[in-house]
Amino acid sequence: MHQLTLAEIARGLADKKFSSEELTKVLLARIAQLDPQLNSFISVTEELALTQAKAADVRRANGESGALLGAPIAHKDLFCTQGIRTSCGSKMLDNFKAPYDATVVAKLAAAGAVTLGKTNMDEFAMGSANESSYYGAVKNPWNLEHVPGGSSGGSAAAVAARLLPAATGTDTGGSIRQPAALTNLTGLKPTYGRVSRWGMIAYASSLDQGGPLARTAEDCAILLQGMAGFDPQDSTSIDEPVPDYSASLNGSLQGLRIGVPKEYFSAGLDPRIAELIHNSVKALEKLGAVVKEISLPNMQHAIPAYYVIAPAEASSNLSRFDGVRFGYRCENPKDLTDLYKRSRGEGFGPEVQRRIMVGAYALSAGYYDAYYLKAQKIRRLIKNDFMAAFNEVDIILGPTTPNPAWKLGAKNSDPVAAYLEDVYTITANLAGLPGLSMPAGFVEGLPVGVQLLAPYFQEGRLLNVAHQYQLNTDWHTRTPTGF
Ligand code: GLN
């Protein structure tokens, strides 16, 4: 039963082949048995899951239907869940029980989804390896000595290991797409403003966006349907109608114009990944797509711009965690300054402290113009590059990451080496565009992802291309040994 996708679960529940309660029990047992190897959950919410599963079964018995009614999922542990620990992977929030549900959590619960737990993540979503979590690193089910990617690494590892069919994640600079790529999943970062950020603990507010991680595009469509929509409580939420994503899956790719940026294939990209990306281009050409080389000339400036803007916003967002308003408080403070200093010094891990310092520096008087303002200007140039490209093509295609999953600890002594892994993903966040990563093959037994980017609000187009690709390839069906 644990092999079923969300779409198959919906059919099985509708046909009364099994109940949500039965399925939930199977998956909870699987989590108890296998998660100790992976560390993908911070909290398993067994009681809540069984209550929600029974309630979903009653709703179905009363004639209700819906693709998410009774479907087991999990939430990245930065979505606030009422009465349940919401830790953000940090000692700072180790004992924080959110007083309310995030909009995404509430919407999915209303649709009948069953929450199995809260998944592990990089502390405050800062990272690309899921090694900065206070609760320990997450392991990649494809090779337990390797990272699963981050920061939504817990969601990715859990879904890849078939502990559950799908989970939520968030993507500030790649944290849905990158772990999806490194664990052989499909992951979608929606257009900025498509999914409500209310109740999602902020890292960098102008970049953060929630989205689905699942094995197939078909399942991402189902989960995104439950997450997306206007939310008056989020001032950056956009009041645009939500299309039927599942209905968008079946369009023909005949004549689809795919742009492949020449800058994507420079030094730094593992040539074995380049070859797999070319293979996926060929597969799409066979389906009728037309491929064209394009250019994103400002791409080289994306990492420096992102690593000014994201820490700047983080330094502001994280100022509320001071031991008074929110978060961990140190023992026996001497005075107020000591309380602030030690609460933050003891509550935040090294990567979070590094980002706060970089961000506060970039925003400080005398440096603002040189760093922050300049980074914002680069951000506009990057957006303009995309707008020009989308005048010529319908989709942009390339690698999701320059390398497959690295070994645990391999980049610990050099944070910049990890930042460079974000080169293909962060531009979509800087521009606010939707992006999807899907399985494209393996290098030495480790999964590789291909990334698709589309114009604003064209999530349906991304899902359509990915679904058609998945009907004609089988990478996404491969299961890691031992799971
Ligand atoms: N790796 C990037 C960072 O550390 C992106 C993280 C994310 O998307 N949350 O900032």
XYZ file of C-alpha atoms and ligand atoms in Angstrom:
493
model
C 0.000 0.000 0.000
C 2.931 2.323 0.706
C 3.842 2.361 -2.995
C 0.603 4.102 -3.987
C 0.653 7.632 -5.368
C -1.869 10.266 -4.272
C -3.844 9.683 -7.468
C -3.940 5.920 -6.845
C -4.900 6.469 -3.208
C -7.793 8.687 -4.267
C -9.047 5.939 -6.612
C -8.535 3.215 -3.974
C -10.461 5.191 -1.362
C -13.251 6.029 -3.814
C -13.525 2.341 -4.812
C -13.517 1.314 -1.121
C -10.456 -0.915 -1.639
C -9.142 0.345 1.713
C -9.975 3.051 4.219
C -7.930 6.109 5.092
C -7.557 4.703 8.606
C -6.065 1.441 7.274
C -3.686 3.288 4.999
C -2.686 5.721 7.752
C -1.868 2.829 10.104
C 0.297 1.159 7.459
C 2.248 4.362 6.857
C 2.651 5.199 10.557
C 4.087 1.711 11.094
C 6.439 2.233 8.157
C 7.612 5.549 9.583
C 8.258 3.914 12.973
C 10.197 1.113 11.310
C 12.237 2.986 8.701
C 12.578 6.610 9.720
C 15.291 5.967 12.317
C 17.612 5.378 9.312
C 16.609 8.633 7.639
C 15.668 11.119 10.395
C 13.122 12.704 8.050
C 10.532 13.525 10.730
C 10.894 15.948 13.635
C 7.438 15.060 14.988
C 5.128 12.182 14.091
C 1.522 13.188 14.820
C 0.000 9.750 15.222
C -3.038 10.768 17.228
C -3.934 13.655 14.945
C -3.428 11.442 11.884
C -5.755 8.722 13.124
C -8.426 11.258 14.113
C -8.220 12.958 10.709
C -8.218 9.604 8.878
C -11.347 8.404 10.696
C -13.056 11.737 10.016
C -12.167 11.470 6.318
C -13.614 7.947 6.185
C -16.860 9.250 7.718
C -17.002 12.097 5.171
C -16.535 9.597 2.313
C -19.194 7.307 3.780
C -21.503 10.322 3.777
C -21.015 10.769 0.054
C -18.237 13.370 -0.039
C -15.391 12.940 -2.502
C -12.173 14.751 -3.337
C -8.654 13.808 -4.341
C -7.237 14.780 -0.934
C -10.021 13.365 1.230
C -8.207 10.795 3.401
C -4.819 11.305 1.707
C -1.799 11.063 4.036
C 0.692 13.927 3.868
C 3.230 15.688 6.096
C 4.231 19.315 6.526
C 7.677 20.817 6.549
C 8.192 21.910 10.148
C 7.900 25.612 9.400
C 4.190 25.515 8.633
C 2.447 26.441 11.869
C 0.256 23.637 13.193
C -2.062 24.509 16.050
C -1.074 22.893 19.331
C 1.746 20.938 17.686
C 5.434 21.733 17.868
C 6.570 23.914 14.958
C 10.331 23.992 15.365
C 11.691 25.337 12.069
C 14.528 22.869 12.662
C 15.887 25.131 15.416
C 16.657 24.936 19.107
C 15.160 28.440 19.168
C 11.683 26.987 18.585
C 12.187 23.523 20.043
C 9.289 23.967 22.437
C 7.123 26.269 20.308
C 3.580 25.046 19.840
C 1.902 27.216 17.252
C -1.334 28.850 18.430
C -2.923 28.578 14.969
C -2.715 26.673 11.689
C -0.942 28.132 8.653
C -3.356 28.770 5.776
C -1.780 25.897 3.819
C -2.267 23.543 6.774
C -5.866 24.668 7.296
C -6.734 24.393 3.598
C -5.303 20.890 3.275
C -7.011 19.772 6.485
C -10.326 21.141 5.203
C -9.816 19.161 1.978
C -9.505 16.061 4.158
C -5.742 15.473 4.037
C -4.311 13.487 6.951
C -1.204 14.938 8.641
C 1.257 12.202 9.585
C 3.791 14.603 11.018
C 6.202 17.488 10.670
C 9.292 16.942 8.575
C 12.914 17.757 9.280
C 14.514 20.753 7.587
C 17.558 22.973 7.585
C 17.411 25.413 10.479
C 15.087 28.277 9.471
C 15.200 26.844 5.913
C 18.791 27.984 5.426
C 20.757 25.350 3.580
C 20.944 22.973 0.649
C 21.740 19.722 2.433
C 19.504 19.422 5.501
C 22.584 19.257 7.686
C 21.943 22.448 9.660
C 18.902 21.087 11.530
C 19.012 21.143 15.333
C 17.456 17.655 15.109
C 20.351 16.252 13.088
C 21.017 15.656 9.420
C 18.557 13.840 7.158
C 19.912 10.944 5.081
C 19.236 10.357 1.416
C 17.314 7.078 0.927
C 19.245 6.500 -2.324
C 22.478 6.347 -0.356
C 22.451 6.846 3.389
C 25.932 8.383 3.315
C 24.691 11.253 1.144
C 22.586 14.335 1.850
C 18.992 14.504 0.572
C 19.318 18.193 -0.357
C 17.666 20.988 1.543
C 16.103 22.791 3.070
C 12.953 20.627 2.618
C 15.144 17.519 2.966
C 12.883 15.757 5.463
C 9.841 16.021 3.191
C 11.918 14.811 0.235
C 13.572 11.857 2.014
C 10.253 10.715 3.509
C 8.419 10.766 0.163
C 11.345 9.205 -1.722
C 11.495 6.376 0.846
C 7.762 5.725 0.389
C 6.966 6.634 3.984
C 4.115 8.681 2.534
C 2.993 9.774 -0.946
C 3.510 13.554 -0.751
C 4.516 16.404 1.520
C 4.662 20.172 1.625
C 7.875 22.126 1.325
C 8.991 25.708 0.893
C 11.375 27.193 -1.625
C 13.274 30.432 -1.007
C 16.187 29.674 -3.320
C 15.533 26.088 -4.384
C 14.452 24.221 -1.267
C 11.655 22.294 -3.000
C 13.278 21.714 -6.388
C 16.788 20.883 -5.176
C 15.858 18.141 -2.663
C 13.328 16.821 -5.203
C 16.169 16.512 -7.724
C 18.530 14.817 -5.282
C 15.947 12.221 -4.164
C 14.216 11.434 -7.495
C 10.996 13.345 -6.818
C 8.872 15.900 -8.609
C 8.744 19.228 -6.758
C 7.085 22.478 -7.701
C 7.784 26.024 -6.532
C 4.752 28.089 -7.489
C 4.690 31.708 -8.656
C 5.381 34.082 -5.759
C 1.968 34.899 -4.290
C 0.201 31.768 -5.555
C 0.356 29.925 -2.199
C -0.312 31.783 1.047
C 2.648 32.465 3.324
C 0.418 33.108 6.335
C 1.600 30.898 9.166
C 4.720 29.874 7.262
C 7.676 30.940 9.426
C 9.507 33.509 7.312
C 13.076 33.173 6.082
C 13.211 35.765 3.260
C 9.701 37.108 2.743
C 10.104 38.334 -0.837
C 11.405 34.919 -1.950
C 9.626 32.286 0.199
C 6.936 30.188 -1.425
C 5.270 26.932 -0.350
C 4.662 24.062 -2.735
C 4.287 20.304 -3.189
C 6.827 17.453 -3.231
C 5.589 14.137 -4.614
C 6.708 11.335 -6.888
C 4.785 12.457 -9.958
C 3.578 15.622 -11.630
C 0.066 14.214 -11.363
C 0.404 14.159 -7.558
C 1.970 17.627 -7.449
C -1.133 18.858 -9.296
C -3.381 17.311 -6.637
C -1.432 18.727 -3.690
C -0.957 22.162 -5.265
C -4.719 22.336 -5.872
C -5.219 22.046 -2.125
C -2.536 24.638 -1.286
C -3.033 27.419 -3.835
C -5.378 30.366 -3.698
C -5.855 33.941 -2.569
C -5.496 34.621 1.146
C -6.483 38.058 2.450
C -4.270 37.391 5.503
C -1.134 37.403 3.323
C -0.607 40.828 1.792
C 1.518 39.375 -1.015
C -1.029 36.704 -1.910
C -2.391 37.278 -5.398
C -6.084 37.300 -6.165
C -6.015 35.206 -9.337
C -8.356 32.284 -9.960
C -6.794 28.860 -9.354
C -7.058 26.702 -12.476
C -7.825 22.985 -12.383
C -4.247 21.682 -12.331
C -5.174 18.039 -12.902
C -7.096 19.069 -16.032
C -3.964 20.774 -17.368
C -1.891 17.560 -17.378
C -3.057 16.144 -20.685
C -2.332 18.919 -23.182
C -0.263 17.987 -26.217
C 3.331 19.218 -26.357
C 3.169 19.601 -30.130
C 4.868 22.895 -31.010
C 5.836 23.703 -27.393
C 8.837 26.033 -27.541
C 11.539 25.016 -25.067
C 14.421 27.373 -24.384
C 17.719 25.987 -23.161
C 19.967 28.760 -21.786
C 23.538 28.475 -23.036
C 24.853 29.789 -19.695
C 23.559 26.624 -17.976
C 26.225 24.442 -19.567
C 29.349 26.256 -18.471
C 32.066 24.840 -16.237
C 30.707 23.767 -12.885
C 28.034 21.470 -14.329
C 28.853 17.773 -13.949
C 29.146 16.570 -17.587
C 27.192 13.421 -16.709
C 24.288 15.631 -15.622
C 24.626 17.661 -18.827
C 24.191 14.463 -20.810
C 21.045 13.478 -18.895
C 19.611 16.946 -19.490
C 20.258 16.585 -23.228
C 18.477 13.220 -23.104
C 15.417 14.785 -21.505
C 15.428 17.478 -24.199
C 15.427 14.703 -26.819
C 12.539 12.946 -25.056
C 10.492 16.158 -25.183
C 11.400 16.751 -28.825
C 9.964 13.326 -29.614
C 6.698 14.561 -28.071
C 6.614 17.476 -30.504
C 8.474 20.202 -28.601
C 10.771 22.552 -30.485
C 14.059 23.378 -28.793
C 15.919 26.637 -29.062
C 19.086 27.987 -27.459
C 18.479 31.131 -25.422
C 20.570 33.375 -23.173
C 20.155 34.571 -19.586
C 23.121 36.969 -19.561
C 22.842 38.104 -15.926
C 22.672 34.643 -14.441
C 26.267 34.837 -13.201
C 25.232 37.588 -10.764
C 22.392 35.596 -9.211
C 24.261 33.900 -6.367
C 25.914 37.053 -5.023
C 22.618 38.962 -5.286
C 20.621 36.207 -3.576
C 23.177 35.812 -0.781
C 22.778 39.517 0.012
C 18.969 39.769 -0.311
C 18.032 36.528 1.482
C 20.262 37.144 4.541
C 19.149 40.807 4.656
C 15.512 39.766 4.874
C 16.383 36.949 7.280
C 18.201 39.318 9.639
C 15.025 41.362 9.866
C 12.586 38.409 10.077
C 14.611 36.620 12.726
C 14.899 39.642 15.022
C 11.651 38.546 16.704
C 13.399 35.481 18.155
C 14.961 37.207 21.132
C 13.917 35.135 24.125
C 11.251 37.695 24.985
C 8.776 37.856 22.137
C 9.489 34.401 20.737
C 11.822 31.516 21.256
C 14.392 29.996 23.540
C 15.485 31.975 26.600
C 18.910 31.470 28.187
C 19.322 30.521 31.863
C 20.022 33.197 34.500
C 20.612 36.292 32.359
C 22.650 39.027 34.055
C 20.712 41.839 32.409
C 18.605 42.505 29.325
C 21.548 42.704 26.917
C 22.908 39.441 28.257
C 19.463 37.874 27.821
C 19.270 38.909 24.164
C 22.836 37.959 23.395
C 22.855 34.570 25.032
C 19.308 33.589 24.012
C 20.167 34.248 20.373
C 23.709 32.928 20.665
C 22.540 29.658 22.218
C 19.253 29.317 20.316
C 20.511 29.785 16.741
C 22.974 27.447 15.036
C 26.113 28.614 13.179
C 24.600 28.915 9.673
C 21.692 31.025 10.926
C 24.070 33.267 12.871
C 26.250 33.667 9.789
C 23.252 34.747 7.689
C 22.019 37.199 10.336
C 25.456 38.812 10.503
C 25.808 39.036 6.708
C 22.292 40.434 6.400
C 22.631 43.007 9.159
C 25.927 44.135 7.615
C 24.431 44.498 4.127
C 21.586 46.607 5.520
C 23.698 48.813 7.757
C 24.200 52.519 7.141
C 26.996 53.093 4.644
C 26.725 49.607 3.117
C 23.071 49.571 2.111
C 23.670 51.197 -1.275
C 26.774 49.174 -2.030
C 25.234 45.775 -1.256
C 21.493 45.643 -0.733
C 20.468 48.222 -3.325
C 22.886 46.815 -5.875
C 21.561 43.304 -5.277
C 18.008 44.557 -5.830
C 19.095 46.095 -9.147
C 20.607 42.777 -10.215
C 17.350 41.142 -9.252
C 15.543 43.368 -11.750
C 18.068 42.535 -14.489
C 17.528 38.834 -13.859
C 13.773 39.274 -14.102
C 14.203 41.237 -17.342
C 16.320 38.404 -18.805
C 13.473 35.980 -18.116
C 10.841 38.304 -19.556
C 12.881 38.613 -22.761
C 13.351 34.831 -22.924
C 9.644 34.156 -22.440
C 8.908 36.336 -25.474
C 10.604 33.609 -27.504
C 9.859 30.360 -25.646
C 7.109 28.771 -23.540
C 9.326 26.879 -21.093
C 12.961 27.138 -19.999
C 14.728 23.839 -19.370
C 18.003 22.967 -17.671
C 19.576 21.105 -14.784
C 18.171 21.595 -11.280
C 21.583 21.218 -9.645
C 25.163 21.211 -10.949
C 26.034 18.015 -9.037
C 24.279 14.973 -7.594
C 23.831 14.656 -3.814
C 27.139 15.062 -1.998
C 28.396 13.083 0.961
C 27.232 14.100 4.427
C 29.701 16.609 5.828
C 31.529 17.142 2.523
C 30.758 20.867 2.315
C 30.575 21.661 6.036
C 33.820 23.570 6.200
C 33.020 25.706 3.161
C 29.579 27.354 3.185
C 30.218 29.048 -0.176
C 30.688 25.644 -1.841
C 27.138 24.803 -0.753
C 25.810 28.210 -1.916
C 27.157 27.477 -5.418
C 24.865 24.436 -5.660
C 21.912 26.868 -5.820
C 23.023 28.391 -9.120
C 20.136 27.004 -11.208
C 17.339 27.400 -8.709
C 17.644 30.842 -7.098
C 16.945 32.872 -10.245
C 13.301 31.718 -10.254
C 12.907 33.025 -6.690
C 14.586 36.327 -7.481
C 12.163 36.770 -10.401
C 9.153 35.220 -8.606
C 8.632 32.652 -11.378
C 7.255 29.120 -11.025
C 9.691 26.212 -11.385
C 9.510 22.431 -11.285
C 12.129 19.714 -10.919
C 11.506 16.183 -12.166
C 13.567 12.989 -12.300
C 15.902 12.760 -15.311
C 18.197 9.808 -14.560
C 21.009 8.715 -12.281
C 24.719 9.312 -11.826
C 26.481 6.594 -9.816
C 23.149 5.519 -8.337
C 22.216 9.046 -7.266
C 19.204 10.825 -8.801
C 19.453 13.827 -11.127
C 16.723 16.393 -11.757
C 15.765 18.446 -14.775
C 14.281 21.860 -14.059
C 11.484 23.557 -15.995
C 10.637 27.253 -15.568
C 7.516 28.972 -16.899
C 6.000 32.466 -17.008
C 4.017 33.753 -14.010
C 1.019 31.606 -13.026
C 1.819 28.924 -15.611
C 2.104 26.129 -13.027
C -0.344 24.186 -15.206
C 2.089 24.336 -18.128
C 4.930 23.000 -15.963
C 2.752 20.148 -14.718
C 1.582 19.405 -18.252
C 5.125 19.105 -19.607
C 6.271 17.062 -16.618
C 3.296 14.712 -16.817
C 3.753 14.082 -20.535
C 7.459 13.470 -19.921
C 6.604 11.033 -17.129
C 4.161 9.148 -19.357
C 7.130 8.490 -21.656
C 9.974 7.910 -19.186
C 10.256 5.755 -16.082
C 12.888 7.539 -13.950
C 10.225 8.729 -11.509
C 9.051 5.148 -10.861
C 12.445 3.931 -9.543
C 12.497 3.043 -5.847
C 15.550 3.294 -3.590
C 16.821 -0.121 -2.444
C 15.771 -0.966 1.078
C 12.634 1.178 0.921
N 19.997 26.956 -0.303
C 19.338 28.227 -0.254
C 19.660 28.934 1.033
O 20.308 28.365 1.823
C 17.852 28.077 -0.432
C 17.134 27.654 0.781
C 15.642 27.660 0.606
O 15.147 27.648 -0.523
N 14.937 27.716 1.711
O 19.275 30.035 1.241
